mmCIF file of C-alpha atoms in Angstrom:
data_model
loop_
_atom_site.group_PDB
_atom_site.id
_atom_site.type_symbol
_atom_site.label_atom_id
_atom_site.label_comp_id
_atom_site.label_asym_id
_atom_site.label_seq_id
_atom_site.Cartn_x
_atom_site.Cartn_y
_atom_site.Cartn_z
ATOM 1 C CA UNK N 1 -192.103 160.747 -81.937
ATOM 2 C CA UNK N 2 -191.304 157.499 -80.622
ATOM 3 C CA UNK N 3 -188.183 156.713 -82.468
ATOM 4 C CA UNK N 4 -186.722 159.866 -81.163
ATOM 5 C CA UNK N 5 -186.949 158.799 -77.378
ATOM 6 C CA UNK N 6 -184.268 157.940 -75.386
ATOM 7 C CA UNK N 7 -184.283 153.716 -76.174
ATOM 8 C CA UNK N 8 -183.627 153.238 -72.247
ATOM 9 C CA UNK N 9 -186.280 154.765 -69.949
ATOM 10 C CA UNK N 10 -188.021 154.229 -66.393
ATOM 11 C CA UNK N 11 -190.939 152.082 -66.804
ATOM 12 C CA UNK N 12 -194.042 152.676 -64.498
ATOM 13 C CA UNK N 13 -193.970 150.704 -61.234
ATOM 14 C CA UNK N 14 -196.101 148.682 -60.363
ATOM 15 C CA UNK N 15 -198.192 150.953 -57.588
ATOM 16 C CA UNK N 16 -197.872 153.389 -60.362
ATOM 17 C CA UNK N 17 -199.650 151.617 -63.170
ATOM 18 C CA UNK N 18 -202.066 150.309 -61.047
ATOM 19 C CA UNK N 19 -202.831 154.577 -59.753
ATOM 20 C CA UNK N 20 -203.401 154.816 -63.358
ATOM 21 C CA UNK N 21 -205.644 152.425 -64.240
ATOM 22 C CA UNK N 22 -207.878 152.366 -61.263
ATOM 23 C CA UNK N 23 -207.778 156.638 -60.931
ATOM 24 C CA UNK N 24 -207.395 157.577 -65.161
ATOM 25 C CA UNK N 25 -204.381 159.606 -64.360
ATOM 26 C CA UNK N 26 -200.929 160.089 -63.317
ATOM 27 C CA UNK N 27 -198.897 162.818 -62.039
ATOM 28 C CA UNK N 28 -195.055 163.309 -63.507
ATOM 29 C CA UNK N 29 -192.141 165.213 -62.320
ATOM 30 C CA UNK N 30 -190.274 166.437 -65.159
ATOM 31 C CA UNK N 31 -186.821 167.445 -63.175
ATOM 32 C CA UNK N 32 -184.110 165.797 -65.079
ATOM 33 C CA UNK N 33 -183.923 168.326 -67.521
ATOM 34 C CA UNK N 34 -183.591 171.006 -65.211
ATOM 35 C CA UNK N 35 -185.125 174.367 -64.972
ATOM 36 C CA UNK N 36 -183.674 175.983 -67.348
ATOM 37 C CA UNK N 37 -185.630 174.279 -70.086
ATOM 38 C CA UNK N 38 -189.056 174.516 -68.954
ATOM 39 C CA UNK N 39 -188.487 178.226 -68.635
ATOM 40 C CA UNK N 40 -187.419 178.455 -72.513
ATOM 41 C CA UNK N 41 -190.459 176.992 -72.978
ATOM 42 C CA UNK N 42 -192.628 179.319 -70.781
ATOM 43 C CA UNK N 43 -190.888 182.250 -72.214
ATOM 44 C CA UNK N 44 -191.499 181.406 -76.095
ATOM 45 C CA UNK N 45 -194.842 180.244 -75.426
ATOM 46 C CA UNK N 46 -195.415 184.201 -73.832
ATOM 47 C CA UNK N 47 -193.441 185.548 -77.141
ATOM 48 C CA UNK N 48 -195.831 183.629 -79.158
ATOM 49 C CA UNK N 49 -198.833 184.863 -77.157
ATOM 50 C CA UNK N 50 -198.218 188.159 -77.372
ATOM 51 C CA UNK N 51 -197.666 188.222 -81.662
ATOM 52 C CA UNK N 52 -201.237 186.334 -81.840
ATOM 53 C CA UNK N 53 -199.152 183.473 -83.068
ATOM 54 C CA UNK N 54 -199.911 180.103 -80.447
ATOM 55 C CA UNK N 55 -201.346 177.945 -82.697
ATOM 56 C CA UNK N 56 -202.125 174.794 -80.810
ATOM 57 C CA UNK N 57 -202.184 172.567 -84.175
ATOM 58 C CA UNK N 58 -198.374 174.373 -85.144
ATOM 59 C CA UNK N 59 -197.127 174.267 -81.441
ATOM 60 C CA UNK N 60 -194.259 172.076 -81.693
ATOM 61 C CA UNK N 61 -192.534 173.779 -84.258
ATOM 62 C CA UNK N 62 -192.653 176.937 -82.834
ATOM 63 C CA UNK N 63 -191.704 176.100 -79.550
ATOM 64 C CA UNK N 64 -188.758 173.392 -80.319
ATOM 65 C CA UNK N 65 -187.946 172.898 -76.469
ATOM 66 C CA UNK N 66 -191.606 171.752 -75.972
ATOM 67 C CA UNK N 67 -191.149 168.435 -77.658
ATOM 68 C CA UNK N 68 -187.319 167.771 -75.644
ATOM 69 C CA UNK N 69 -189.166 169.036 -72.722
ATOM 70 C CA UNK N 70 -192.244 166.781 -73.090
ATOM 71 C CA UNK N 71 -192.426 164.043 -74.976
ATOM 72 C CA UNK N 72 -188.878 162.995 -74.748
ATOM 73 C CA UNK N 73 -188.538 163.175 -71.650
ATOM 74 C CA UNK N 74 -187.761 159.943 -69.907
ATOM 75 C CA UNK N 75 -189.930 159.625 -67.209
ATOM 76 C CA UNK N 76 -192.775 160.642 -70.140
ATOM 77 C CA UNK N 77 -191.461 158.283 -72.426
ATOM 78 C CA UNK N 78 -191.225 155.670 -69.574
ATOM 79 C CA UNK N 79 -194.982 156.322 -68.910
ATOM 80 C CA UNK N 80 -196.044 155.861 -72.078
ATOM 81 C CA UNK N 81 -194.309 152.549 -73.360
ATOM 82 C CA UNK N 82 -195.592 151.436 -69.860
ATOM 83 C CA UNK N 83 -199.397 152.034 -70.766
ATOM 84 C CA UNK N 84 -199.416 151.742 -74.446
ATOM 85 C CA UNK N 85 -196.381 149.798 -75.896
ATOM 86 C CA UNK N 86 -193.449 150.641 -77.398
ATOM 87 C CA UNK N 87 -194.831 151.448 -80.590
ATOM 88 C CA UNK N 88 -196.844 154.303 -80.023
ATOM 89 C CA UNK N 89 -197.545 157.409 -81.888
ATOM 90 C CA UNK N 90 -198.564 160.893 -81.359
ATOM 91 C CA UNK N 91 -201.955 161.892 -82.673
ATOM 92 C CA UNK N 92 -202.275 165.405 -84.670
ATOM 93 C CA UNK N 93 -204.868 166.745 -81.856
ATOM 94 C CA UNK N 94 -203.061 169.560 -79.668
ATOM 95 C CA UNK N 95 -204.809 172.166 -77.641
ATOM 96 C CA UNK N 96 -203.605 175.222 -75.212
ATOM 97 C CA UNK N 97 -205.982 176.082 -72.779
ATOM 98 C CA UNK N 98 -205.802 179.904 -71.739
ATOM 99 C CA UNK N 99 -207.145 180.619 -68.285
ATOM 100 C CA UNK N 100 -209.879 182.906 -68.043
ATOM 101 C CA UNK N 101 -212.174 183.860 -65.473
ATOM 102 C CA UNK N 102 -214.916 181.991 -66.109
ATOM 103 C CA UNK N 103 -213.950 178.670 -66.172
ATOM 104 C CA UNK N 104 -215.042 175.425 -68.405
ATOM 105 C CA UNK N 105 -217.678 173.192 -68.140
ATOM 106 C CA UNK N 106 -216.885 169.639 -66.662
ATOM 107 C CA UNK N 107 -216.334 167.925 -70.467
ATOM 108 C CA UNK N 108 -214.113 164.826 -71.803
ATOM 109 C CA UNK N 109 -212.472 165.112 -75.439
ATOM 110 C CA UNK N 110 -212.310 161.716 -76.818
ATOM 111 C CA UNK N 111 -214.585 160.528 -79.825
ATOM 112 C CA UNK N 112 -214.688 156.992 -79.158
ATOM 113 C CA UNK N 113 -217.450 157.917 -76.774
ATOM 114 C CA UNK N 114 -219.334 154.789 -75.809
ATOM 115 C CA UNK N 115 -216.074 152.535 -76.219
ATOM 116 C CA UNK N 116 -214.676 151.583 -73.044
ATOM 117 C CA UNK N 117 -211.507 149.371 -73.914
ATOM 118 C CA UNK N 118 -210.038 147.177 -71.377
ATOM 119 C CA UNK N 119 -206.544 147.899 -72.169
ATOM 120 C CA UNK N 120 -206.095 152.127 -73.031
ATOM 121 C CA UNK N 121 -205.707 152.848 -75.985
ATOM 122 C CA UNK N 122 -205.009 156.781 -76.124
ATOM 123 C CA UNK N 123 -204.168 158.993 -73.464
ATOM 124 C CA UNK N 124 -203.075 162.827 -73.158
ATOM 125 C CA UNK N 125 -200.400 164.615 -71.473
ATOM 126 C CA UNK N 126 -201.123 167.685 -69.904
ATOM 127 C CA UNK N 127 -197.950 169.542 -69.480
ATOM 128 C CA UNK N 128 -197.563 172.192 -66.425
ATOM 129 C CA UNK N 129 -194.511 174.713 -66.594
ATOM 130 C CA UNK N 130 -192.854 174.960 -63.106
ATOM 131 C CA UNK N 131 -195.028 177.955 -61.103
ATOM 132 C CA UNK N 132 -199.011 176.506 -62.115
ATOM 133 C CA UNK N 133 -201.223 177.171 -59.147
ATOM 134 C CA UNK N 134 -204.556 176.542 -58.187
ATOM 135 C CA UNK N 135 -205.428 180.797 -58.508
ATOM 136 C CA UNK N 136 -203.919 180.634 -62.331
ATOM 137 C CA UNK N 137 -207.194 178.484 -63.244
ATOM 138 C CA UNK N 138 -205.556 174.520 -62.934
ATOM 139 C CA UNK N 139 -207.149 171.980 -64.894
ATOM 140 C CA UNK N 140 -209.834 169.755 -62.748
ATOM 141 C CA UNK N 141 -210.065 165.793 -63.332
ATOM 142 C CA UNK N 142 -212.895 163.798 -61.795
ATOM 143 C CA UNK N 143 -210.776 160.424 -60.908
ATOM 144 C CA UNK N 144 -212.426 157.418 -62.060
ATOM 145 C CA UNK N 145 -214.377 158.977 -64.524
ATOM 146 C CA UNK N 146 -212.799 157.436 -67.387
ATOM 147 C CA UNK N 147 -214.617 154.372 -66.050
ATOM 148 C CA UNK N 148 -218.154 155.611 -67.213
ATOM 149 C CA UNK N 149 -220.055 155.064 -70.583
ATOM 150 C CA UNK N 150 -223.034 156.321 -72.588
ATOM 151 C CA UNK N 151 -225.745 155.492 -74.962
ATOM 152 C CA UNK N 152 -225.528 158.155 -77.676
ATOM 153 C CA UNK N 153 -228.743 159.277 -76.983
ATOM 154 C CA UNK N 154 -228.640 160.245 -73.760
ATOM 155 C CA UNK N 155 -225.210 162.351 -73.479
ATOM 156 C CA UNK N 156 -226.231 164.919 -71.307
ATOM 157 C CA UNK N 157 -227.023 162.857 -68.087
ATOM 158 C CA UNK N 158 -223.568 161.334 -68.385
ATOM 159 C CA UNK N 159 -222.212 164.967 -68.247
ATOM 160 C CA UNK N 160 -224.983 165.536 -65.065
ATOM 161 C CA UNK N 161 -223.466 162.363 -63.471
ATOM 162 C CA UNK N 162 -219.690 163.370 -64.002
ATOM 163 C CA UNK N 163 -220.845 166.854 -62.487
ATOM 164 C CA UNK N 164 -222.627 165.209 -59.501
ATOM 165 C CA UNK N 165 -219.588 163.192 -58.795
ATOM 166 C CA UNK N 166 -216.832 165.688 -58.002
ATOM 167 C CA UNK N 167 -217.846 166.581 -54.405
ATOM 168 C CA UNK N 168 -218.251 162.501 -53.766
ATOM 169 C CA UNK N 169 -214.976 162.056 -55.682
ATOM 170 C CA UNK N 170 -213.272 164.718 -54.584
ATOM 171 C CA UNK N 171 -212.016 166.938 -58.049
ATOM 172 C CA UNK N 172 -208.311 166.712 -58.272
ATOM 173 C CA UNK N 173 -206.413 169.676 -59.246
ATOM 174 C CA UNK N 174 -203.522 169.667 -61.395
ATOM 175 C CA UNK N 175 -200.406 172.173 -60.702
ATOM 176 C CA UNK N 176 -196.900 172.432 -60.690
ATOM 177 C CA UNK N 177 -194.729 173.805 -57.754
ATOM 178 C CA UNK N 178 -192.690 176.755 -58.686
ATOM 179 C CA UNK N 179 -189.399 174.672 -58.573
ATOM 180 C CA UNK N 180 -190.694 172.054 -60.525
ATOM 181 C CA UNK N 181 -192.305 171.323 -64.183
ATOM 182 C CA UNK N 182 -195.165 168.811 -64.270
ATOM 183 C CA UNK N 183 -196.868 166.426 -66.838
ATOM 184 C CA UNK N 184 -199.883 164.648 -66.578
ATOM 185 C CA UNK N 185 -200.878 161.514 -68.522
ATOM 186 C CA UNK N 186 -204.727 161.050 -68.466
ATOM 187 C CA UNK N 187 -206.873 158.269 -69.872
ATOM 188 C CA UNK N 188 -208.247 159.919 -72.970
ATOM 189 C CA UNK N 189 -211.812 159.267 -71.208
ATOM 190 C CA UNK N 190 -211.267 161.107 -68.328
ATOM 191 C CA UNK N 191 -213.535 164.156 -67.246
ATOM 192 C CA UNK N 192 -211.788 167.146 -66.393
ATOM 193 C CA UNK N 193 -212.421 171.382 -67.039
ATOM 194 C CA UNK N 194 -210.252 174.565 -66.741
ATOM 195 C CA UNK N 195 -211.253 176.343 -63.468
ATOM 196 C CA UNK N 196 -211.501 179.503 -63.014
ATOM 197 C CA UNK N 197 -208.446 181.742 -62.978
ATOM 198 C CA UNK N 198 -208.494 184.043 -60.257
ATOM 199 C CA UNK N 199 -204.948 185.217 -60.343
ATOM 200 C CA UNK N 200 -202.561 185.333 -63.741
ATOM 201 C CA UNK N 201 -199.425 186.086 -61.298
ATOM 202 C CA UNK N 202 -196.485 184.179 -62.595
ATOM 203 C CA UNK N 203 -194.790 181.877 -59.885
ATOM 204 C CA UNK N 204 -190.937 182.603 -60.456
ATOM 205 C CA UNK N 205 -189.235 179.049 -60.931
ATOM 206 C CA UNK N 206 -185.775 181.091 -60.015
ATOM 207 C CA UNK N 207 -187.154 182.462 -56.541
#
């Protein structure tokens, strides 16, 4: 995907990469593209939702815009030469989260769990049409926790500890304003759930 990005993008400031690094994430407005997009986007992924046919693995080529709207976007593209080089690559791993009303459990999804690497190596990008609130069931990150590790055996009190932490930590939700598509880039280590969705209303990005 890399060769496809613009060649000249916004690198990360400064303030920004350090936010990253010290945090595990980073919030990104995706506004150069305009509205428009993100609502092609929105709408296919509804099409697709209703014909049974969002299949997180097939996603990109079934919603075209997604990748223009995502991953070559500059300020994404930007972000991610700034954290990982200019020779990165997108792994196969997808995944669509549908809201529900119960919720997820406070979980990470990375495999390389007791590696903690000075330098990241992988990270994911949450990507938030223009209208995600808090009531829709927004995704929950415990900043920081990409900082703690594990013995294999012993798994579950990591997931305790991550749990305990969120009131001390303060869980940060992620949304989008209804004018305004978001990204998030996370450190692939990161603890974070889906909260509970108490409302499916769709924010209008034209109102």
């Amino acid at each position: 995907i890399n060769d496809s990005a613009p060649k000249q993008v916004p690198r990360l400031s400064d303030e920004a990469m350090a936010q990253f690094l010290s945090t595990g994430f980073l919030s990104l407005t995706l506004d150069a593209l305009g509205d428009s997009l993100h609502r092609r986007v929105y709408q296919r992924a509804e099409e697709l939702e209703t014909l049974g046919q969002m299949d997180a693995f097939n996603i990109y080529p079934r919603i075209a815009e997604l990748e223009q709207a995502v991953l070559r976007h500059p300020t994404v593209c930007g972000a991610l030469r700034s954290v990982l080089g200019d020779s990165y690559v997108m792994s196969a791993h997808r995944s669509l989260r549908f809201a529900t009303e119960k919720g997820q459990t406070m979980h990470k999804d990375t495999q390389r769990w007791p590696v903690l690497a000075h330098r990241p190596r992988t990270v994911y990008i949450f990507y938030l049409p223009a209208g995600c609130t808090l009531q829709m069931g927004a995704t929950a990150i415990i900043p920081q926790s990409h900082w703690l590790s594990r013995d294999r055996a012993d798994w579950s009190s990591v997931v305790a500890t991550a749990a305990n932490l969120a009131p001390s930590l303060s869980e940060h939700l992620c949304t989008a304003p209804a004018h305004q598509a978001t990204a998030v880039m996370l450190h692939s280590s990161i603890f974070h759930r889906g909260t509970a969705a108490t409302s499916f209303r769709v924010v209008d990005s034209k109102a």
